[in-house]
Short mmCIF file of C-alpha atoms in Angstrom, two decimals:
data_model
loop_
_atom_site.label_atom_id
_atom_site.label_comp_id
_atom_site.label_asym_id
_atom_site.label_seq_id
_atom_site.Cartn_x
_atom_site.Cartn_y
_atom_site.Cartn_z
CA MET A 1 -5.98 -17.35 -27.89
CA LEU A 2 -3.37 -15.96 -29.66
CA CYS A 3 -3.87 -13.82 -32.62
CA ARG A 4 -2.61 -14.84 -36.09
CA ARG A 5 -0.36 -12.03 -36.96
CA LEU A 6 1.97 -12.59 -33.72
CA TRP A 7 2.13 -16.15 -33.68
CA PRO A 8 5.37 -16.45 -36.16
CA VAL A 9 6.63 -14.48 -33.41
CA LEU A 10 6.22 -17.07 -30.99
CA HIS A 11 6.88 -19.89 -33.23
CA ARG A 12 10.21 -18.61 -34.35
CA SER A 13 11.09 -17.89 -30.32
CA SER A 14 10.81 -21.54 -29.47
CA LYS A 15 13.37 -22.28 -31.60
CA ARG A 16 15.69 -20.17 -28.90
CA ILE A 17 17.87 -22.08 -26.05
CA PHE A 18 15.78 -20.67 -23.35
CA SER A 19 15.87 -23.24 -20.73
CA ASP A 20 13.34 -24.19 -18.36
CA GLU A 21 13.61 -22.76 -14.99
CA SER A 22 11.63 -23.83 -11.87
CA TYR A 23 8.99 -21.49 -10.93
CA THR A 24 7.98 -20.66 -7.31
CA THR A 25 4.30 -20.13 -6.43
CA VAL A 26 4.19 -17.72 -3.82
CA ARG A 27 0.92 -17.03 -1.52
CA LEU A 28 0.09 -13.54 -1.50
CA SER A 29 -1.99 -11.82 1.03
CA SER A 30 -3.84 -9.20 -0.81
CA SER A 31 -7.16 -9.37 -3.06
CA SER A 32 -5.61 -7.29 -5.82
CA SER A 33 -2.52 -9.87 -5.83
CA LYS A 34 -4.91 -12.91 -5.81
CA ARG A 35 -6.48 -11.27 -9.01
CA TRP A 36 -3.45 -10.58 -10.42
CA GLN A 37 -2.09 -14.46 -9.83
CA THR A 38 -5.36 -15.68 -11.49
CA ARG A 39 -5.08 -13.39 -14.34
CA ALA A 40 -1.58 -14.40 -15.02
CA GLY A 41 -2.36 -17.80 -14.82
CA ASN A 42 -5.09 -18.07 -17.54
CA ASP A 43 -3.14 -15.80 -20.08
CA GLN A 44 -1.49 -17.16 -22.93
CA PHE A 45 1.34 -15.33 -23.04
CA SER A 46 2.01 -15.99 -19.37
CA LYS A 47 1.50 -19.68 -20.14
CA GLU A 48 4.21 -19.25 -23.15
CA ALA A 49 6.66 -17.68 -20.98
CA ARG A 50 6.65 -20.36 -18.61
CA VAL A 51 7.01 -23.10 -20.85
CA ARG A 52 9.78 -21.75 -22.76
CA GLY A 53 11.79 -20.66 -19.63
CA LEU A 54 10.98 -17.04 -20.10
CA LYS A 55 11.43 -14.68 -17.09
CA SER A 56 8.09 -12.89 -17.87
CA ARG A 57 5.34 -12.95 -20.36
CA ALA A 58 7.26 -9.11 -21.18
CA ALA A 59 9.72 -11.04 -23.19
CA PHE A 60 7.20 -11.19 -26.49
CA LYS A 61 6.48 -7.26 -26.35
CA LEU A 62 10.25 -7.21 -27.09
CA LEU A 63 9.73 -9.93 -29.80
CA GLU A 64 7.32 -8.24 -31.47
CA ILE A 65 8.95 -5.08 -31.44
CA ASN A 66 11.94 -6.41 -33.07
CA GLU A 67 9.84 -8.46 -35.70
CA LYS A 68 8.68 -5.50 -37.05
CA TYR A 69 11.75 -2.70 -36.51
CA LYS A 70 14.91 -5.69 -36.76
CA ILE A 71 16.70 -3.37 -34.43
CA PHE A 72 19.00 -6.39 -32.88
CA LYS A 73 22.00 -8.04 -34.72
CA ALA A 74 24.82 -9.93 -33.89
CA GLY A 75 27.33 -8.36 -31.73
CA GLN A 76 25.39 -4.98 -30.28
CA THR A 77 26.36 -3.78 -27.13
CA VAL A 78 22.75 -3.53 -25.17
CA VAL A 79 21.77 -1.27 -21.99
CA ASP A 80 18.44 -2.79 -20.44
CA LEU A 81 17.43 -0.38 -18.03
CA GLY A 82 14.81 -1.85 -15.43
CA TYR A 83 15.84 -5.03 -16.21
CA ALA A 84 14.24 -7.42 -13.50
CA PRO A 85 13.17 -10.16 -13.66
CA GLY A 86 15.18 -10.22 -16.70
CA SER A 87 12.89 -11.39 -20.15
CA TRP A 88 14.29 -8.60 -22.01
CA SER A 89 17.66 -9.14 -21.08
CA GLN A 90 17.29 -12.70 -22.20
CA VAL A 91 15.99 -11.96 -25.61
CA ALA A 92 18.74 -9.72 -25.91
CA VAL A 93 21.18 -12.19 -25.31
CA ASP A 94 19.68 -14.22 -27.40
CA ARG A 95 19.39 -11.97 -30.26
CA THR A 96 23.01 -10.41 -30.00
CA PHE A 97 24.83 -13.83 -30.19
CA PRO A 98 27.73 -14.08 -30.53
CA ASN A 99 29.93 -11.80 -29.35
CA GLY A 100 26.89 -9.43 -28.02
CA ARG A 101 27.17 -7.47 -24.35
CA VAL A 102 24.02 -7.03 -22.34
CA ILE A 103 23.86 -4.77 -19.03
CA GLY A 104 20.87 -4.68 -17.19
CA ILE A 105 20.47 -1.90 -14.22
CA ASP A 106 17.49 -2.06 -11.72
CA ILE A 107 16.74 -1.16 -8.17
CA ILE A 108 15.10 -4.53 -7.19
CA PRO A 109 17.72 -7.39 -6.29
CA ALA A 110 17.02 -9.96 -8.99
CA GLN A 111 19.02 -13.21 -10.37
CA PRO A 112 20.67 -12.16 -13.65
CA PRO A 113 19.84 -14.11 -16.71
CA LYS A 114 22.84 -16.06 -18.16
CA GLY A 115 24.92 -13.87 -19.88
CA VAL A 116 23.77 -10.60 -18.80
CA SER A 117 26.13 -8.12 -16.60
CA THR A 118 23.97 -6.28 -14.09
CA ILE A 119 23.94 -3.31 -11.43
CA GLN A 120 21.83 -3.18 -8.91
CA GLY A 121 20.88 0.57 -7.73
CA ASN A 122 18.81 3.41 -8.44
CA PHE A 123 19.37 4.21 -11.97
CA LEU A 124 18.15 8.01 -11.25
CA SER A 125 21.37 8.24 -9.24
CA HIS A 126 24.35 10.11 -11.16
CA ASP A 127 26.74 7.56 -8.97
CA VAL A 128 24.75 4.57 -10.72
CA GLN A 129 24.85 5.88 -14.28
CA GLU A 130 28.92 6.88 -13.73
CA ALA A 131 28.80 2.88 -12.55
CA VAL A 132 27.36 1.86 -15.93
CA LYS A 133 29.37 3.99 -18.27
CA ASP A 134 32.51 2.38 -16.52
CA LEU A 135 31.44 -0.75 -16.68
CA LEU A 136 31.03 -0.01 -20.58
CA ARG A 137 34.67 1.21 -21.09
CA ASP A 138 36.10 -1.31 -19.15
CA SER A 139 34.22 -4.25 -21.39
CA SER A 140 35.41 -1.85 -24.25
CA LYS A 141 38.77 -1.95 -23.39
CA ARG A 142 38.83 -5.76 -22.62
CA ARG A 143 37.55 -6.49 -26.43
CA THR A 144 39.95 -4.02 -27.72
CA THR A 145 42.84 -6.01 -26.25
CA GLY A 146 41.56 -9.29 -27.55
CA HIS A 147 39.63 -10.57 -24.59
CA ILE A 148 37.14 -12.75 -26.07
CA LEU A 149 34.27 -14.02 -23.79
CA ASP A 150 33.81 -18.28 -24.40
CA ASP A 151 30.81 -18.67 -26.04
CA SER A 152 30.97 -22.11 -26.51
CA SER A 153 28.04 -23.36 -24.23
CA HIS A 154 25.75 -20.96 -25.93
CA GLU A 155 23.53 -22.81 -28.42
CA HIS A 156 23.58 -21.38 -31.96
CA LEU A 157 20.26 -19.28 -32.03
CA LEU A 158 20.01 -17.88 -35.28
CA THR A 159 18.01 -19.95 -38.20
CA ASP A 160 17.97 -19.01 -41.72
CA ASP A 161 13.95 -17.46 -41.27
CA ASP A 162 14.97 -15.12 -38.52
CA PRO A 163 14.59 -11.35 -39.38
CA LYS A 164 17.88 -9.82 -40.57
CA PRO A 165 18.90 -6.29 -39.36
CA CYS A 166 17.20 -3.43 -41.44
CA ALA A 167 18.73 -2.03 -44.38
CA GLU A 168 19.93 1.20 -42.72
CA GLN A 169 21.99 -0.61 -40.26
CA GLU A 170 23.91 -2.29 -43.06
CA ALA A 171 26.72 -0.82 -45.29
CA ASP A 172 25.93 -0.99 -48.96
CA GLY A 173 29.66 -1.55 -50.18
CA ASN A 174 30.03 2.07 -50.91
CA PRO A 175 33.53 3.33 -50.19
CA GLY A 176 32.53 6.67 -49.29
CA GLU A 177 30.05 5.68 -47.14
CA SER A 178 32.21 3.11 -45.37
CA LYS A 179 34.86 5.80 -44.77
CA THR A 180 32.09 8.28 -43.17
CA HIS A 181 30.85 5.21 -41.14
CA SER A 182 34.74 4.82 -39.51
CA THR A 183 34.36 8.55 -39.32
CA LYS A 184 31.13 8.50 -37.21
CA LYS A 185 32.72 5.46 -35.10
CA LYS A 186 36.06 7.16 -34.02
CA THR A 187 34.08 10.56 -33.15
CA ASP A 188 31.42 8.26 -30.74
CA GLU A 189 34.32 6.21 -29.24
CA GLY A 190 35.88 9.86 -28.46
CA ALA A 191 32.78 10.32 -26.87
CA GLY A 192 32.22 7.66 -24.85
CA ARG A 193 29.38 6.40 -26.84
CA MET A 194 29.49 2.59 -26.98
CA VAL A 195 25.86 1.57 -27.15
CA ASP A 196 24.04 0.23 -30.05
CA ILE A 197 20.55 -0.34 -28.40
CA VAL A 198 18.94 1.13 -24.95
CA LEU A 199 15.93 -0.74 -23.32
CA SER A 200 13.86 0.80 -21.09
CA ASP A 201 11.28 -0.88 -19.33
CA MET A 202 11.33 0.89 -16.04
CA SER A 203 8.26 1.71 -13.92
CA GLU A 204 8.52 4.41 -10.99
CA PRO A 205 8.63 2.11 -7.78
CA TRP A 206 6.25 2.76 -4.85
CA GLU A 207 6.50 2.02 -1.14
CA GLN A 208 6.20 -1.67 -0.21
CA THR A 209 3.27 -2.77 1.96
CA THR A 210 3.22 -6.51 1.92
CA GLY A 211 5.91 -9.59 0.92
CA PHE A 212 8.69 -8.47 3.43
CA TRP A 213 9.15 -11.85 4.01
CA ILE A 214 10.13 -12.86 0.60
CA LYS A 215 13.93 -13.35 -0.36
CA SER A 216 13.53 -14.93 -3.69
CA LEU A 217 15.70 -13.21 -6.22
CA SER A 218 13.66 -14.91 -9.09
CA ASN A 219 10.48 -13.21 -8.32
CA PRO A 220 11.22 -9.76 -7.34
CA TYR A 221 7.76 -8.12 -8.39
CA HIS A 222 6.46 -9.95 -5.87
CA ARG A 223 8.56 -7.54 -3.35
CA MET A 224 7.96 -4.03 -5.07
CA MET A 225 4.92 -2.73 -7.09
CA ASN A 226 5.50 -1.08 -10.36
CA THR A 227 2.17 0.92 -11.06
CA SER A 228 0.04 2.58 -8.29
CA GLY A 229 -3.16 2.38 -10.24
CA MET A 230 -3.41 6.25 -10.37
CA ASN A 231 -2.92 7.19 -14.18
CA PHE A 232 -1.43 10.59 -13.66
CA ARG A 233 1.11 9.68 -10.93
CA ASP A 234 1.98 6.48 -12.78
CA HIS A 235 2.25 8.41 -16.00
CA ALA A 236 4.25 11.41 -13.93
CA GLY A 237 6.83 8.93 -12.91
CA SER A 238 7.22 7.32 -16.56
CA MET A 239 7.80 10.26 -17.86
CA ASP A 240 10.70 11.35 -15.66
CA LEU A 241 12.18 7.94 -16.39
CA CYS A 242 11.97 7.90 -19.99
CA ASN A 243 13.58 11.29 -19.73
CA ALA A 244 16.37 10.41 -17.64
CA ALA A 245 16.68 6.74 -20.08
CA LEU A 246 16.94 9.39 -23.19
CA ASN A 247 19.31 11.41 -21.31
CA PHE A 248 21.64 8.12 -20.56
CA SER A 249 21.27 7.47 -24.03
CA TYR A 250 22.37 10.76 -25.50
CA ASP A 251 25.74 10.21 -23.35
CA THR A 252 26.08 6.82 -24.53
CA LEU A 253 24.17 5.79 -27.55
CA ARG A 254 26.33 5.61 -30.84
CA THR A 255 25.21 6.95 -34.15
CA GLY A 256 22.97 4.82 -35.76
CA GLY A 257 21.68 3.16 -32.29
CA HIS A 258 18.19 2.47 -31.31
CA PHE A 259 16.09 3.20 -28.38
CA VAL A 260 13.12 1.50 -26.60
CA CYS A 261 11.27 2.97 -23.64
CA LYS A 262 7.66 2.37 -22.26
CA PHE A 263 5.70 5.31 -21.14
CA TYR A 264 2.48 5.26 -19.47
CA GLN A 265 0.17 7.59 -21.85
CA GLY A 266 -0.62 11.29 -20.36
CA ALA A 267 -0.43 14.59 -21.21
CA GLU A 268 3.28 14.83 -21.02
CA GLU A 269 4.05 12.47 -23.85
CA LYS A 270 4.24 14.55 -26.93
CA ALA A 271 7.03 16.73 -25.56
CA LEU A 272 9.13 13.60 -24.91
CA GLU A 273 8.08 12.37 -28.70
CA LEU A 274 9.39 15.29 -29.71
CA ARG A 275 12.69 15.22 -27.70
CA LEU A 276 13.12 11.84 -29.56
CA LYS A 277 12.50 13.01 -33.33
CA ALA A 278 15.19 15.58 -32.28
CA LEU A 279 17.74 12.93 -31.47
CA PHE A 280 16.83 10.01 -33.93
CA ALA A 281 15.97 9.72 -37.72
CA LYS A 282 12.14 7.99 -36.76
CA VAL A 283 10.09 7.27 -33.90
CA HIS A 284 7.14 5.47 -33.51
CA ARG A 285 4.62 4.61 -31.10
CA GLU A 286 3.64 0.73 -30.37
CA LYS A 287 1.01 -0.68 -28.36
CA PRO A 288 2.51 -4.44 -28.34
CA GLU A 289 -0.36 -7.04 -28.99
CA SER A 290 1.00 -8.77 -26.14
CA SER A 291 0.37 -5.68 -23.77
CA ARG A 292 -2.47 -6.04 -21.99
CA SER A 293 -5.16 -3.97 -23.41
CA GLU A 294 -6.59 -2.59 -20.63
CA SER A 295 -3.00 -1.07 -19.41
CA LYS A 296 -1.78 2.43 -20.17
CA GLU A 297 1.82 1.27 -20.76
CA ALA A 298 2.91 2.10 -24.60
CA TYR A 299 6.17 2.08 -26.31
CA PHE A 300 8.19 4.68 -28.24
CA VAL A 301 10.97 2.89 -30.79
CA ALA A 302 13.32 5.53 -31.57
CA LEU A 303 15.58 4.41 -34.54
CA ARG A 304 19.20 5.66 -35.75
CA ARG A 305 20.69 8.12 -33.41
CA LYS A 306 21.52 11.55 -35.22
CA GLY A 307 24.94 12.02 -34.82
CA ASP A 308 25.10 15.66 -35.12
CA ALA A 309 21.84 16.36 -32.76
CA GLN A 310 23.16 18.86 -30.15
CA LYS A 311 21.98 18.05 -26.60
CA GLU A 312 20.61 21.63 -26.11
CA ASP A 313 18.51 20.89 -29.13
CA VAL A 314 17.18 18.06 -27.59
CA PHE A 315 16.32 18.75 -24.14
CA LYS A 316 15.56 22.76 -24.89
CA ASP A 317 11.98 22.37 -23.01
CA THR A 318 13.20 20.84 -19.98
#
């Protein structure tokens, strides 16, 4: 049964436009896959995700984080690293409407959710990261020249009881602060920092051993595993991915922007937290209630990127 504290998040999300989609049941050969399938079938969050047309139960983790920290608002630019199968991108599209932009990157070929631009490739590749930055620059140019995407087919999602952006994100009308904000915006644009939120739900993939015959784009996780089951290996892989995502965030995230990343708990997480604190005003650890209790996964929620943070100070111990 869902806990009472999280139910308002699920209830509000039911007002969104997530449309019903077809789900294909795939016969998996291994006993571990069958156990996973049985567990998913009995899991309340998985059931809620299917009912609402969400790509996976992971959407509720991001909804819960946003319920607490109010990171989304209309018109933001969001980059979703490791987006497949797409539930976080669905939430981002929904919560940044209207005029929001969501770009997803994943090594796995997957059907992108409606309203999401995607790039398939290994995010650790320099060429892939540069392709993302080029897409951001191109999108920004089209916006400044008056190009507006047609949002007429998107049902209005925000309701009066939706959480509003946190106070730190909004100007209070002080002329001096407005001038400062304008200066920071010009500095960010000059440095190529155009992103409001970077999301990273990446896990290091390991070699596929089954399911090679599956061609479906709507079930990408049946083709490539996310964790090895070995705590140290999963932790070390997640630290590499988190640091790569943080480095990307340093290059692309606007002053005041936010960063959310998944990690697997272990010895190196404290060093990552210190790097985050050097770049962001506030850093929180979260274990969403929709995250399975037996899982070692947790999330860093880093709020309000500092405009004057120097790269050598952030990554001095690497």
